[in-house]
Amino acid sequence: MAVDSAAGTLRFEEMLGWTGPGTGIVDRTVRLTPATDVRLVERAATLDPERWPNACQEHRIGLDALRPGDFVTVTTGGDDTAVALEVMRPER
């Protein structure tokens, strides 16, 4: 995954259905705008009986906080412009 701030793009690998050798992963590029909503999604720090067990919490982050290894769900509009990014990090 790589953010090109000058071009206003995010390049990443998307996992597709596996149909044989050489398939399953494709390179994608989406445009980013100042309106793109970027959020880090994490497990809630505390258990709250009012919430779903193992609930998640999210908070806004900047594009500069993205790093290799992050899992990103990209929501686009009618074109290749990212409306929202939901970022999850592998637990260490």
Coordinates of C-alpha atoms in Angstrom, one line a residue:
M1 CA 0.0 0.0 0.0
A2 CA 1.3 3.4 -0.9
V3 CA -0.1 7.0 -0.7
D4 CA 1.1 9.4 -3.3
S5 CA 0.2 12.8 -1.8
A6 CA 1.3 14.7 -4.9
A7 CA -1.0 12.7 -7.2
G8 CA -3.7 12.3 -4.6
T9 CA -3.9 8.5 -4.9
L10 CA -3.8 5.4 -2.8
R11 CA -2.3 2.2 -4.4
F12 CA -3.0 -1.1 -2.8
E13 CA -3.4 -4.8 -3.5
E14 CA -7.0 -6.1 -3.6
M15 CA -7.8 -9.8 -2.8
L16 CA -10.3 -11.4 -5.2
G17 CA -11.6 -14.9 -5.6
W18 CA -8.9 -17.4 -6.2
T19 CA -9.4 -19.2 -9.6
G20 CA -6.0 -20.7 -10.1
P21 CA -2.4 -19.8 -10.3
G22 CA -1.6 -16.1 -10.9
T23 CA -5.1 -15.0 -9.7
G24 CA -6.5 -13.6 -6.5
I25 CA -4.6 -10.4 -6.1
V26 CA -4.8 -7.3 -8.3
D27 CA -3.2 -3.8 -8.0
R28 CA -5.7 -1.0 -7.6
T29 CA -5.4 2.8 -7.5
V30 CA -8.1 5.1 -6.1
R31 CA -8.2 8.9 -6.0
L32 CA -8.2 10.6 -2.6
T33 CA -9.8 14.0 -1.8
P34 CA -9.8 16.2 1.2
A35 CA -13.3 14.8 1.9
T36 CA -12.1 11.1 2.0
D37 CA -13.0 9.9 5.5
V38 CA -10.1 7.8 7.0
R39 CA -10.8 5.9 10.2
L40 CA -8.7 3.5 12.2
V41 CA -10.9 0.6 13.5
E42 CA -9.7 -1.2 16.7
R43 CA -11.0 -3.5 19.3
A44 CA -12.6 -1.5 22.1
A45 CA -10.1 -1.0 24.9
T46 CA -12.7 -2.0 27.6
L47 CA -15.6 -4.4 27.6
D48 CA -18.9 -2.6 27.9
P49 CA -22.0 -4.7 28.8
E50 CA -24.1 -2.3 26.8
R51 CA -22.2 -3.1 23.6
W52 CA -21.6 -6.2 21.5
P53 CA -18.9 -8.5 22.9
N54 CA -15.5 -7.7 21.3
A55 CA -17.0 -4.5 19.9
C56 CA -14.8 -2.2 17.8
Q57 CA -14.2 1.5 18.1
E58 CA -13.0 3.9 15.4
H59 CA -11.4 7.3 15.2
R60 CA -10.3 9.5 12.4
I61 CA -6.7 9.4 11.3
G62 CA -4.7 11.2 8.6
L63 CA -3.4 9.6 5.4
D64 CA 0.1 9.9 6.8
A65 CA -0.8 7.4 9.5
L66 CA -1.3 4.6 6.9
R67 CA 1.5 2.0 6.9
P68 CA 2.4 -1.2 5.0
G69 CA 0.6 -4.2 6.5
D70 CA -2.6 -2.3 7.3
F71 CA -5.8 -3.9 6.1
V72 CA -8.0 -1.3 4.3
T73 CA -11.6 -1.4 3.2
V74 CA -12.1 1.2 0.5
T75 CA -15.5 2.6 -0.2
T76 CA -15.8 4.4 -3.5
G77 CA -18.4 6.6 -5.2
G78 CA -19.5 6.0 -8.8
D79 CA -15.9 6.3 -10.0
D80 CA -12.5 5.4 -8.5
T81 CA -12.6 8.2 -5.9
A82 CA -12.4 7.0 -2.3
V83 CA -15.2 8.2 -0.2
A84 CA -14.0 6.3 3.0
L85 CA -11.2 4.2 4.2
E86 CA -11.5 1.8 7.2
V87 CA -8.1 0.8 8.4
M88 CA -7.4 -2.2 10.6
R89 CA -4.0 -3.3 11.9
P90 CA -2.9 -6.8 12.6
E91 CA -2.8 -7.5 16.3
R92 CA 0.7 -7.9 17.6

